[in-house]
PDB file of N, CA and C in Angstrom:
ATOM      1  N   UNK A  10     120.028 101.470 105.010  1.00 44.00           N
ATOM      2  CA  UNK A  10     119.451 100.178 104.711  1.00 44.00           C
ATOM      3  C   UNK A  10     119.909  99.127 105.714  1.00 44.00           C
ATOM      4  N   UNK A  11     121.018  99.261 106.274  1.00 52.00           N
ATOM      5  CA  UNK A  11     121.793  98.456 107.348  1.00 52.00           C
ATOM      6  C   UNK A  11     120.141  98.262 108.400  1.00 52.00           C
ATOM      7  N   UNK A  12     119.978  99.630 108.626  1.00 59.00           N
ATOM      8  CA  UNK A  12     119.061  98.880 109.640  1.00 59.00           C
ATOM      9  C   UNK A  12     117.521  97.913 109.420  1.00 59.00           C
ATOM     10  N   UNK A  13     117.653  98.308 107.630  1.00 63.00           N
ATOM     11  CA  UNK A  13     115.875  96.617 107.474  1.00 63.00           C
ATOM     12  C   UNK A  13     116.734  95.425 108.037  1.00 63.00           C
ATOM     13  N   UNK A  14     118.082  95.426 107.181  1.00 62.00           N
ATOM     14  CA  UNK A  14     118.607  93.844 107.671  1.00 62.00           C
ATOM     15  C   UNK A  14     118.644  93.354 108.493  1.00 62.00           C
ATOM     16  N   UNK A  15     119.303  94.635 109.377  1.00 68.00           N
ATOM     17  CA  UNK A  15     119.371  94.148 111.077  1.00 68.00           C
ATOM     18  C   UNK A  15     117.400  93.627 111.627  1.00 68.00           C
ATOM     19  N   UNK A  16     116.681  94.396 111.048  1.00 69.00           N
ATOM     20  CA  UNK A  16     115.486  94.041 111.593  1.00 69.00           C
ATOM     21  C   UNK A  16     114.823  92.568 110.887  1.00 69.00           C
ATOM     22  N   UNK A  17     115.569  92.108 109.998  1.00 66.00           N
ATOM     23  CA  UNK A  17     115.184  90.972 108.955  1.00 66.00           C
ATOM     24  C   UNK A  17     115.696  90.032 110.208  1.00 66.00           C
ATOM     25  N   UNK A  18     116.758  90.363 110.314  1.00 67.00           N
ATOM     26  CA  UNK A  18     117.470  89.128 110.857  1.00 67.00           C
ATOM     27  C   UNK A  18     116.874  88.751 112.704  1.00 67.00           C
ATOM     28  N   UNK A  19     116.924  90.424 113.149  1.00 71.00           N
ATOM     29  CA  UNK A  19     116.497  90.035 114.050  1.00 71.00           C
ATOM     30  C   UNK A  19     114.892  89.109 114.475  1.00 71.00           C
ATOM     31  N   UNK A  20     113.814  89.018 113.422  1.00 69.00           N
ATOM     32  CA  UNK A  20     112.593  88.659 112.948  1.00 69.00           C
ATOM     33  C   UNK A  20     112.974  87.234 112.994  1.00 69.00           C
ATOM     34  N   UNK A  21     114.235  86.977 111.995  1.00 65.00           N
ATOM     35  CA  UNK A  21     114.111  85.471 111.355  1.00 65.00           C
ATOM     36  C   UNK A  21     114.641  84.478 113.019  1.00 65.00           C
ATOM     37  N   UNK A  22     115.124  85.210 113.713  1.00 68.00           N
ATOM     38  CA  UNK A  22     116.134  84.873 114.916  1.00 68.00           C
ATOM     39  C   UNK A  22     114.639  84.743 115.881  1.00 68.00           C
ATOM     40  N   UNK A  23     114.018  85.517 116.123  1.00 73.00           N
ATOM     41  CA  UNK A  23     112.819  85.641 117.263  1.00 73.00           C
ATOM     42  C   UNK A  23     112.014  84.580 116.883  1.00 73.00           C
ATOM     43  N   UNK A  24     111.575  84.776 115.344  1.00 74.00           N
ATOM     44  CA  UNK A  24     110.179  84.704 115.050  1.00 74.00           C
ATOM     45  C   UNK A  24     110.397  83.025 114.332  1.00 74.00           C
ATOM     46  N   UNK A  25     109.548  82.264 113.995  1.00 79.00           N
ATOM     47  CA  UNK A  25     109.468  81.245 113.138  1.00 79.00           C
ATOM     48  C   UNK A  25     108.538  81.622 111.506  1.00 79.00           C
ATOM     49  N   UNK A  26     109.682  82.241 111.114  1.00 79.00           N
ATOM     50  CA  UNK A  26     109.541  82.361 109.449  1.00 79.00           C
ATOM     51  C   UNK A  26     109.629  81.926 108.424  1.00 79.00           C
ATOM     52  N   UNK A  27     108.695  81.763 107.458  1.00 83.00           N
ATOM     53  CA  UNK A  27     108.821  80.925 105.983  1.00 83.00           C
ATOM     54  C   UNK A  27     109.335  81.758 104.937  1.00 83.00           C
ATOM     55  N   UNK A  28     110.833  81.396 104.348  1.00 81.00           N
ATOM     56  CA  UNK A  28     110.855  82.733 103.374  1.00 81.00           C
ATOM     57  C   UNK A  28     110.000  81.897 101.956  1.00 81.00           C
ATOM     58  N   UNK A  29     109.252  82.690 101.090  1.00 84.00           N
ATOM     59  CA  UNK A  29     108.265  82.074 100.287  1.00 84.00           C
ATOM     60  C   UNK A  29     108.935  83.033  99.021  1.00 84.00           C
ATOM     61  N   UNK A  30     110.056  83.003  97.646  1.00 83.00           N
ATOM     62  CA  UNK A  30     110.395  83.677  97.278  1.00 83.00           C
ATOM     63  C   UNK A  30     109.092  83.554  95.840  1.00 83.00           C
ATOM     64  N   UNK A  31     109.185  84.650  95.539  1.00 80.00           N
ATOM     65  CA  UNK A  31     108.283  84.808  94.231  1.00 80.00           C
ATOM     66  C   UNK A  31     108.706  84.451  92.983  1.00 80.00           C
ATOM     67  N   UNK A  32     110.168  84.254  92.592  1.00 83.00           N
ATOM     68  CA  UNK A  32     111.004  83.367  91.967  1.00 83.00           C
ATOM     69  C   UNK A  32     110.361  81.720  91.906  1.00 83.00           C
ATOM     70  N   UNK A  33     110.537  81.725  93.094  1.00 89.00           N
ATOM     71  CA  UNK A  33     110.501  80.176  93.159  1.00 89.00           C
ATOM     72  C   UNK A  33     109.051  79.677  93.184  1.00 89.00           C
ATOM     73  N   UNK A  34     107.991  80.641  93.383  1.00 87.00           N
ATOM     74  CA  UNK A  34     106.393  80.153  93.081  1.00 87.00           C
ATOM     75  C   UNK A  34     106.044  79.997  91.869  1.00 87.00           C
ATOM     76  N   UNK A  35     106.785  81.333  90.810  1.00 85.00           N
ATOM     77  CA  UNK A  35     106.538  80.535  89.241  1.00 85.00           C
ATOM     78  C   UNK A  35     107.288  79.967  88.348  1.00 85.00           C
ATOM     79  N   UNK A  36     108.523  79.409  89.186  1.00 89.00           N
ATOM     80  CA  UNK A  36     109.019  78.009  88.705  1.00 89.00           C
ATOM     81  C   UNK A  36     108.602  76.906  89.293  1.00 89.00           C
ATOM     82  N   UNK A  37     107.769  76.980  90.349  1.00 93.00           N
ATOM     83  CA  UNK A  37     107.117  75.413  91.241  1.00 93.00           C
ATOM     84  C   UNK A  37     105.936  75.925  92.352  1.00 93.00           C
ATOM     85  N   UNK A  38     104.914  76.278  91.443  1.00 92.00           N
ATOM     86  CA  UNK A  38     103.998  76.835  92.561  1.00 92.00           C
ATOM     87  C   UNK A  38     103.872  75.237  93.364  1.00 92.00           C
ATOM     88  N   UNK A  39     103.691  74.218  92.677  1.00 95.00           N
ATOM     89  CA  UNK A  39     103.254  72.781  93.674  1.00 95.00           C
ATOM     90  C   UNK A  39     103.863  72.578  94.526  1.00 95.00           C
ATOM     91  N   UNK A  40     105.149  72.562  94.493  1.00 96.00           N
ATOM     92  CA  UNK A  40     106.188  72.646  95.805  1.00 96.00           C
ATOM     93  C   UNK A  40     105.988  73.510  96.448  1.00 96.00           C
ATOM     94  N   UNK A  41     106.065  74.684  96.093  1.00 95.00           N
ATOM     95  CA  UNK A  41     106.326  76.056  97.055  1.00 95.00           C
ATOM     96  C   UNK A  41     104.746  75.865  97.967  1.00 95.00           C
ATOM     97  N   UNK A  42     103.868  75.550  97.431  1.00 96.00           N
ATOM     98  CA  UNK A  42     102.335  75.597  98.019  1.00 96.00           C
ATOM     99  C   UNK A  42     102.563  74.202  99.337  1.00 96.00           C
ATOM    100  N   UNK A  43     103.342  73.194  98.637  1.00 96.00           N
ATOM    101  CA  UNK A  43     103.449  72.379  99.746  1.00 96.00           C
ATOM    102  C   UNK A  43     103.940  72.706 101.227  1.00 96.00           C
ATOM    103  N   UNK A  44     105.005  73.604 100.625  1.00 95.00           N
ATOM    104  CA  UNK A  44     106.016  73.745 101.671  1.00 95.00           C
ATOM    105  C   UNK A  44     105.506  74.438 102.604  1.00 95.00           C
ATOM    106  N   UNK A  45     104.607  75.439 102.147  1.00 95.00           N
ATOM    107  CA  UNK A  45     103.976  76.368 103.203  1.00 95.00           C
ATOM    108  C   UNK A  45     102.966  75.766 103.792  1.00 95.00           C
ATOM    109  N   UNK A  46     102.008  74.483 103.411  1.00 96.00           N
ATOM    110  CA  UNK A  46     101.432  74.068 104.256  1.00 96.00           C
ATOM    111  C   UNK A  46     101.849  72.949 105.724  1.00 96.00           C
ATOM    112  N   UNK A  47     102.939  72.382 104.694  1.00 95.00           N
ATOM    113  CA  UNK A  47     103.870  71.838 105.722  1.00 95.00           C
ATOM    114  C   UNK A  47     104.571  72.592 106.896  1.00 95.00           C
ATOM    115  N   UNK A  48     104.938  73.766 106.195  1.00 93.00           N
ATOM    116  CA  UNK A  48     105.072  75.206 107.321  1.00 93.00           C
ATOM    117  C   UNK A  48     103.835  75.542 108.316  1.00 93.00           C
ATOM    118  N   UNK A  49     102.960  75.273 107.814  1.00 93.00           N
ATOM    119  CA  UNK A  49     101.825  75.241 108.510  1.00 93.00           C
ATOM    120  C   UNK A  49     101.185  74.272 109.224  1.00 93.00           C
ATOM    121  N   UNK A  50     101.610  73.416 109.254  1.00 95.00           N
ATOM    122  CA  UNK A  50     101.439  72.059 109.942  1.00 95.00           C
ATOM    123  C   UNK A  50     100.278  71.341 109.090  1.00 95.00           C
ATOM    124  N   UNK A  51      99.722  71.890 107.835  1.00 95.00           N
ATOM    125  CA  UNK A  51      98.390  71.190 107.286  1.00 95.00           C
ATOM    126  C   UNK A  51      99.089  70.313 106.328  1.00 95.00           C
ATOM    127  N   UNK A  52      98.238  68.887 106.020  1.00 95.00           N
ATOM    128  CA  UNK A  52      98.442  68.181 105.210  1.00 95.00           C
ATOM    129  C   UNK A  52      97.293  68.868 104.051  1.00 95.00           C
ATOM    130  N   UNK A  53      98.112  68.903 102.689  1.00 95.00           N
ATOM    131  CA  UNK A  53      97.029  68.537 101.442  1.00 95.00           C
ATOM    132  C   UNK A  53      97.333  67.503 100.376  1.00 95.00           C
ATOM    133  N   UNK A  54      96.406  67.755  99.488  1.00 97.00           N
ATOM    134  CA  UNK A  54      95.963  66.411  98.876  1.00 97.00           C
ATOM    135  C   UNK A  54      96.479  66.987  97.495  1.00 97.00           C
ATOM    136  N   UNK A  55      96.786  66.397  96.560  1.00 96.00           N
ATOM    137  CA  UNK A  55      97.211  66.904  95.186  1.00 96.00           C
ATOM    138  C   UNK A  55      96.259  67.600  94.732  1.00 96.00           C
ATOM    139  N   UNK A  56      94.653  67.678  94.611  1.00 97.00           N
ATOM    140  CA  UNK A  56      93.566  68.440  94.466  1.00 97.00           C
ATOM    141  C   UNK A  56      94.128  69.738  94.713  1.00 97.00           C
ATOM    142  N   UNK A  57      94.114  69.836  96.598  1.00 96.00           N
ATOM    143  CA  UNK A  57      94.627  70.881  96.979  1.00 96.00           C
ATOM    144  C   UNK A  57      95.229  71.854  96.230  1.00 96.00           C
ATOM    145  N   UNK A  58      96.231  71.270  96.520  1.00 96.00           N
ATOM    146  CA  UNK A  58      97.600  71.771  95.475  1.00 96.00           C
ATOM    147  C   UNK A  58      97.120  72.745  94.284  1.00 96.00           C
ATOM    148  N   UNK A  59      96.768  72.108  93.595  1.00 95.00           N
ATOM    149  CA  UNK A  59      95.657  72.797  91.981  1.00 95.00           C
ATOM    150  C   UNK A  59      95.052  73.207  92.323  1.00 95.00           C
ATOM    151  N   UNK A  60      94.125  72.817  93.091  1.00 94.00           N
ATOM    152  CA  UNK A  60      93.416  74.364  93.644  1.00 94.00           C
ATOM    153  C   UNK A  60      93.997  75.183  93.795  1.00 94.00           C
ATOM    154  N   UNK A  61      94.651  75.161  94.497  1.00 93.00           N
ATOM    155  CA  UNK A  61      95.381  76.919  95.301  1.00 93.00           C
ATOM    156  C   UNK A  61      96.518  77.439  94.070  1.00 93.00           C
ATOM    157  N   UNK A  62      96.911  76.588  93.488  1.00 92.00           N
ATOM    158  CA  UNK A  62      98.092  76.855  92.515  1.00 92.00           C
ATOM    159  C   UNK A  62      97.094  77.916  91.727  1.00 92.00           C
ATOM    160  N   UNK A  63      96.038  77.523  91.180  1.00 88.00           N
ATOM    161  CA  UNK A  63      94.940  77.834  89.939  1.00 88.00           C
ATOM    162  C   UNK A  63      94.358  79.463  90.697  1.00 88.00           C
ATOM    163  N   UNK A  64      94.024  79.230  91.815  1.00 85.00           N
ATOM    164  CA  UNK A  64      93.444  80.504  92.378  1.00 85.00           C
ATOM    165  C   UNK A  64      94.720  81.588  92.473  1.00 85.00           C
ATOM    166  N   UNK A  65      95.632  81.030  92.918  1.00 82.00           N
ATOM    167  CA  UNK A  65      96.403  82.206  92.968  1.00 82.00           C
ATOM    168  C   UNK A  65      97.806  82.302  91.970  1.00 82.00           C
ATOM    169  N   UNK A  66      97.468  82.072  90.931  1.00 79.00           N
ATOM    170  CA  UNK A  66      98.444  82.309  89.680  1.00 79.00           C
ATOM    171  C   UNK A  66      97.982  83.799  89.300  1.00 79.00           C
ATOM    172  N   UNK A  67      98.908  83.871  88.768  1.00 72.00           N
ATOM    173  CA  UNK A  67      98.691  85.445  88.306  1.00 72.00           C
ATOM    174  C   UNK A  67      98.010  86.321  86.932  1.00 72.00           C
ATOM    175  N   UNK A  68      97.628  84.943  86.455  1.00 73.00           N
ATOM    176  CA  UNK A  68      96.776  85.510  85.393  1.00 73.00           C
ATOM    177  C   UNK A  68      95.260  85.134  86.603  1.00 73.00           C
ATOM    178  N   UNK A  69      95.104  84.470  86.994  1.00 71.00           N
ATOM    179  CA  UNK A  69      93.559  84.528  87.401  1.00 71.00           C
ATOM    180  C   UNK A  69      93.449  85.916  89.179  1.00 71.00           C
ATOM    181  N   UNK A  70      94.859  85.850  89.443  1.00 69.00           N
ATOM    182  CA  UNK A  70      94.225  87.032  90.029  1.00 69.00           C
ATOM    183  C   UNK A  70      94.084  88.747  89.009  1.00 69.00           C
ATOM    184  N   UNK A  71      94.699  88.888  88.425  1.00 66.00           N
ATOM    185  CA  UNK A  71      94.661  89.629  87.639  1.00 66.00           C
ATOM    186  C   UNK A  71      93.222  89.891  86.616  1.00 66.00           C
ATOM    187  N   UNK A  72      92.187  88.676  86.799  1.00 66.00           N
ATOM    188  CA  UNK A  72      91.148  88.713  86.269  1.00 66.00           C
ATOM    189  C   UNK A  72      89.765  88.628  87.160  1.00 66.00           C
ATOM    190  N   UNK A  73      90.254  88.770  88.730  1.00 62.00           N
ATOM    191  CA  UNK A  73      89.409  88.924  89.411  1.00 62.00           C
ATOM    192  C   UNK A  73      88.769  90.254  89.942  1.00 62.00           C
ATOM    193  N   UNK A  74      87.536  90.371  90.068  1.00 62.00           N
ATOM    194  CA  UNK A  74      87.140  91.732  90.577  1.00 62.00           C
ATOM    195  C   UNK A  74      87.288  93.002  91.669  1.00 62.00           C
ATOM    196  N   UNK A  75      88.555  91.885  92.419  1.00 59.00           N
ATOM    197  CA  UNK A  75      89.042  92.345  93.593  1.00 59.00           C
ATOM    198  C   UNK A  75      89.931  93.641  93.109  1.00 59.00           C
ATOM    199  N   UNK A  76      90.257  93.342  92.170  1.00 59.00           N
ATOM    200  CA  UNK A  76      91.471  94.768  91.983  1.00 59.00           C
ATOM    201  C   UNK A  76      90.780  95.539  91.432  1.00 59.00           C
ATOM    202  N   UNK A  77      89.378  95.748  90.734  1.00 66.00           N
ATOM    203  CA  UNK A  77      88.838  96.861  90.036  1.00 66.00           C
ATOM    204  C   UNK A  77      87.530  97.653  90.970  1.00 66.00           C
ATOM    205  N   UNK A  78      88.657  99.286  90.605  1.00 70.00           N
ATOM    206  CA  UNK A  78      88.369 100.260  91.041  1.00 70.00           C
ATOM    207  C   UNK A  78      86.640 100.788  91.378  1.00 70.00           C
ATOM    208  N   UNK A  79      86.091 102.006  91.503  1.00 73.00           N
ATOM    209  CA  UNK A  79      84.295 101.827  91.690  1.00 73.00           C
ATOM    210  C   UNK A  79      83.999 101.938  90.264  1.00 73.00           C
ATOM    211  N   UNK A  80      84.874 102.748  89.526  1.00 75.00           N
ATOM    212  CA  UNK A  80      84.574 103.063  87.936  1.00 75.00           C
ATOM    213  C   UNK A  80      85.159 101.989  87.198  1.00 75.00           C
ATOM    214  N   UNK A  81      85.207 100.719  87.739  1.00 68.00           N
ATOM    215  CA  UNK A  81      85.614  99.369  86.931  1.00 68.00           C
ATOM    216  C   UNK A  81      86.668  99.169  86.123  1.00 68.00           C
ATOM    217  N   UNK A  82      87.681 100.507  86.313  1.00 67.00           N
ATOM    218  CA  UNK A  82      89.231 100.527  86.153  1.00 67.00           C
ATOM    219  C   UNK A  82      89.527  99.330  86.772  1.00 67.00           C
ATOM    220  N   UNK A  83      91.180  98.680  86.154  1.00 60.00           N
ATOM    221  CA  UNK A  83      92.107  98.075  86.750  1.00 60.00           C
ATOM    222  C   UNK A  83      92.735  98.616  88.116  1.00 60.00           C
ATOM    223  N   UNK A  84      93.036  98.016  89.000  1.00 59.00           N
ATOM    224  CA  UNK A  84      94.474  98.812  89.938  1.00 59.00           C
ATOM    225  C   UNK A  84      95.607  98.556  89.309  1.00 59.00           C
ATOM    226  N   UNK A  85      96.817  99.163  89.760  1.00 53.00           N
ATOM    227  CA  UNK A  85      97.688  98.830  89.611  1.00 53.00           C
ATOM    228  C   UNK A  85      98.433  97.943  90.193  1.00 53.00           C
ATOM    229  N   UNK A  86      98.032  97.296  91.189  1.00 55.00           N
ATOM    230  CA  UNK A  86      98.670  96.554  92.297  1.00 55.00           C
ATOM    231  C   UNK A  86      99.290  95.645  91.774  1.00 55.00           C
ATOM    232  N   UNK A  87      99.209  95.102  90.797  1.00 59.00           N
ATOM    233  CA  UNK A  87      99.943  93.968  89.721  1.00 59.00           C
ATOM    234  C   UNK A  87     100.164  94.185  88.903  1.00 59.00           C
ATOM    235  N   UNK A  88     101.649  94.344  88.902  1.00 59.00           N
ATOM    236  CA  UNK A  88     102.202  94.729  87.386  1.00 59.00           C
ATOM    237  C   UNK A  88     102.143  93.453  86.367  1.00 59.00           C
ATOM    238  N   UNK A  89     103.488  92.781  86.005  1.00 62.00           N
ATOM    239  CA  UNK A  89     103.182  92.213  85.161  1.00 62.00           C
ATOM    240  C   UNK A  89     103.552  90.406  85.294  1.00 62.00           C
ATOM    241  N   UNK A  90     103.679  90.242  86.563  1.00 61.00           N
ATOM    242  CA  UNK A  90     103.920  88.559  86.546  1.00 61.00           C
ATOM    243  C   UNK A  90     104.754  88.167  86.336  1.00 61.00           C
ATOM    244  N   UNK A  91     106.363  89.273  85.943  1.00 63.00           N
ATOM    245  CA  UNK A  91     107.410  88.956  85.335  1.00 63.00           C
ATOM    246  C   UNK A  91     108.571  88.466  86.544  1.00 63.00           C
ATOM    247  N   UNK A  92     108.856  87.699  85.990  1.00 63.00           N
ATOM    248  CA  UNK A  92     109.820  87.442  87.267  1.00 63.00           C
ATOM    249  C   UNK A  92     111.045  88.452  86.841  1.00 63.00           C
ATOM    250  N   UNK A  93     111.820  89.068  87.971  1.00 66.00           N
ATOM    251  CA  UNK A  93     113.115  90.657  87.403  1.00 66.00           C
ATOM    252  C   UNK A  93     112.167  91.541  86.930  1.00 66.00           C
ATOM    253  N   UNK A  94     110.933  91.715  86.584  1.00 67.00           N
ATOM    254  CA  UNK A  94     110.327  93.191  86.053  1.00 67.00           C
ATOM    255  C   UNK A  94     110.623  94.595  87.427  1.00 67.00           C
ATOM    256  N   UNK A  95     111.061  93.939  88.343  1.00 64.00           N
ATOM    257  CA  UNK A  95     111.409  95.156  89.004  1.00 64.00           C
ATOM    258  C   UNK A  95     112.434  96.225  88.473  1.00 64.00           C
ATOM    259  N   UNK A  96     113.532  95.373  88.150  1.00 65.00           N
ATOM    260  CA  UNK A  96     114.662  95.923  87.175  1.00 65.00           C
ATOM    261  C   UNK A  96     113.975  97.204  86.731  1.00 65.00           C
ATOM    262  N   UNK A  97     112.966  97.302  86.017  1.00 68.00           N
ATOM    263  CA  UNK A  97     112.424  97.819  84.955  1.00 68.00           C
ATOM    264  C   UNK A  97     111.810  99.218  86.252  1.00 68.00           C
ATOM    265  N   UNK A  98     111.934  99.642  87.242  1.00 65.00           N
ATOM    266  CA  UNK A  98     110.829 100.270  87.362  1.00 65.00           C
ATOM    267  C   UNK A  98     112.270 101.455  88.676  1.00 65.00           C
ATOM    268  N   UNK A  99     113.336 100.939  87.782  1.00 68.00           N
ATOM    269  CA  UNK A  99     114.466 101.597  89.006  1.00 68.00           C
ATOM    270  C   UNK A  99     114.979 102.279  88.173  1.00 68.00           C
ATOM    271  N   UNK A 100     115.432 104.110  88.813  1.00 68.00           N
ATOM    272  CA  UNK A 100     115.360 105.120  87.354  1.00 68.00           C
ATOM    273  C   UNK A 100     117.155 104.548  86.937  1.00 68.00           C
ATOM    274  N   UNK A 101     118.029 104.114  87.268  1.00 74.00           N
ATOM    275  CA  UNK A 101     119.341 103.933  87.349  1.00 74.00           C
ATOM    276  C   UNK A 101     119.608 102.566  87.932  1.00 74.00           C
ATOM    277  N   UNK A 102     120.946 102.196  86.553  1.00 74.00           N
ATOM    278  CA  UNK A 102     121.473 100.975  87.174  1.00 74.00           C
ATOM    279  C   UNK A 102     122.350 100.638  88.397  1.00 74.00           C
ATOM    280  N   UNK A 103     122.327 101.822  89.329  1.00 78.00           N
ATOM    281  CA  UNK A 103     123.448 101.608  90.102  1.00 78.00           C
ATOM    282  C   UNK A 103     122.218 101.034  91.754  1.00 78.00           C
ATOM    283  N   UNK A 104     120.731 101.863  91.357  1.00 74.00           N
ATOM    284  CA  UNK A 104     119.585 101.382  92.098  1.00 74.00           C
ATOM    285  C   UNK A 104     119.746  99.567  92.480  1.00 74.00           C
ATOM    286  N   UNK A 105     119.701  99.534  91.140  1.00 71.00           N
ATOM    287  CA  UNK A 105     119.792  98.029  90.916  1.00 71.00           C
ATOM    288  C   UNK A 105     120.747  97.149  91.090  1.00 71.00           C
ATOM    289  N   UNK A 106     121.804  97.215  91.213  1.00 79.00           N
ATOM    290  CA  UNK A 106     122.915  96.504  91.327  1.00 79.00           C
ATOM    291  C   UNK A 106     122.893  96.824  93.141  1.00 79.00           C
ATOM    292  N   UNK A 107     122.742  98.147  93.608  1.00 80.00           N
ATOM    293  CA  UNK A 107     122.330  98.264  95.045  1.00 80.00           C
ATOM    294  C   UNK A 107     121.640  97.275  95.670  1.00 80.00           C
ATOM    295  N   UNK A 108     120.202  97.172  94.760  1.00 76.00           N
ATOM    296  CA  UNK A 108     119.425  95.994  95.502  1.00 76.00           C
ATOM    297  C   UNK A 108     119.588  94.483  95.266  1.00 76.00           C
ATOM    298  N   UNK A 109     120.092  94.637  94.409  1.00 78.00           N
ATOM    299  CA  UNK A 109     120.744  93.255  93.982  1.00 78.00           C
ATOM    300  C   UNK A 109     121.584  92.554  94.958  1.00 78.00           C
ATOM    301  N   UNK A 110     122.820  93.310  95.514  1.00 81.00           N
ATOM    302  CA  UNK A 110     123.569  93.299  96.412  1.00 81.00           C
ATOM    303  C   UNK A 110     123.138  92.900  97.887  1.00 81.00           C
ATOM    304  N   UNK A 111     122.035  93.581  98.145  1.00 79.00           N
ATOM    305  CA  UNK A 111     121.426  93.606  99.475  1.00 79.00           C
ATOM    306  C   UNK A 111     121.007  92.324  99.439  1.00 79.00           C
ATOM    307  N   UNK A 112     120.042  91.873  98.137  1.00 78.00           N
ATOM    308  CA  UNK A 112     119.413  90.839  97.846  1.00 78.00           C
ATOM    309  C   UNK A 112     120.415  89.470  97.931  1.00 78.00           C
ATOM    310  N   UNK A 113     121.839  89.449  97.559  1.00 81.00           N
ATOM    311  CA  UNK A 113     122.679  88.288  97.784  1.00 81.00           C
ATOM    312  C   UNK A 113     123.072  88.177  99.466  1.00 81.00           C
ATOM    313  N   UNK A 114     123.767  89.637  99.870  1.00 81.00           N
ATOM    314  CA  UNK A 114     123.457  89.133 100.943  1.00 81.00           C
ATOM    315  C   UNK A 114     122.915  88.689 102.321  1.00 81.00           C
ATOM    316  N   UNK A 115     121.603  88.977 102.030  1.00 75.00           N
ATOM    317  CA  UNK A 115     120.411  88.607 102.705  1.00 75.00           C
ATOM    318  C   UNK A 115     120.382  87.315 102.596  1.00 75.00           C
ATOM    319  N   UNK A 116     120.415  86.673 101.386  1.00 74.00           N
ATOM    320  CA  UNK A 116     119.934  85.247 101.108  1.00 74.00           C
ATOM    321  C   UNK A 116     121.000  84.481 101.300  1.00 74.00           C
ATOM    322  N   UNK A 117     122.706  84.727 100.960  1.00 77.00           N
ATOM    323  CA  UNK A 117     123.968  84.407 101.709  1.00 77.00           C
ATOM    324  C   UNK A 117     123.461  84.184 103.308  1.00 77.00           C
ATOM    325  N   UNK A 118     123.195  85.393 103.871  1.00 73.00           N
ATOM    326  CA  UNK A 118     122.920  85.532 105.652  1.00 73.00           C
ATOM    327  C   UNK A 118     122.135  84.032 106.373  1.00 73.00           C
ATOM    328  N   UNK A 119     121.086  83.998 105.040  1.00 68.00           N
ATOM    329  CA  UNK A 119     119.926  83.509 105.856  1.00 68.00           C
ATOM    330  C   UNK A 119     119.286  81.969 105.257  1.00 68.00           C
ATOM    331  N   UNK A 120     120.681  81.421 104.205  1.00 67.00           N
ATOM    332  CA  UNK A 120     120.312  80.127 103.423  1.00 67.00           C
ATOM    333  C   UNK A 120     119.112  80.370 102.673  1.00 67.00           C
ATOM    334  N   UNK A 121     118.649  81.378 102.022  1.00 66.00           N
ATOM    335  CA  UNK A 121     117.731  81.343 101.447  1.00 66.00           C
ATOM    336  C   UNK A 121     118.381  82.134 100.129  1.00 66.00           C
TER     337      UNK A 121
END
């Protein structure tokens, strides 16, 4: 695993990156939506904002036709909107406390 980090870091060092955490979109999609346009050099308008907040929340993508299959099945591509539902999908707690770990210090590394 040493070497994603090394390639994280080397990315965040080259490249001009926005970290956009998924945590923090459904405790403040309005901010987080700002920030990335400000990351982006675009101004928006509070409209904006609700717009894009509304389109891409996770109950309305979850109800769009984009994820269903030719036989009008669901995908799976979206589980459940939960913020930690990953927890849930690792056969052992030691998985988890693994990524957990990686996960502090990545975000220790990199102020995020």
């Amino acid at each position: 695993m040493g070497g994603t980090r090394d390639q994280l870091a080397d990315c965040r060092n080259q490249y001009d990156i926005l970290v956009v955490k998924y945590e923090d979109m459904i405790q403040n999609s309005g901010r987080e939506i700002r920030r990335i346009a400000e990351f982006l050099g675009k101004k928006v308008s509070d409209d904006d904002v609700k717009v894009v907040s509304e389109r891409t929340s996770f109950k309305n993508q979850t109800s769009t036709k984009l994820f269903e299959t030719e036989d009008g099945s669901r995908s799976s591509l979206l589980r459940k909107g939960v913020v930690g539902d990953w927890e849930n999908h690792f056969t052992d707690d030691s998985e988890v406390k693994k990524m957990e770990n990686i996960a502090k210090e990545l975000y220790a590394k990199f102020g995020i």
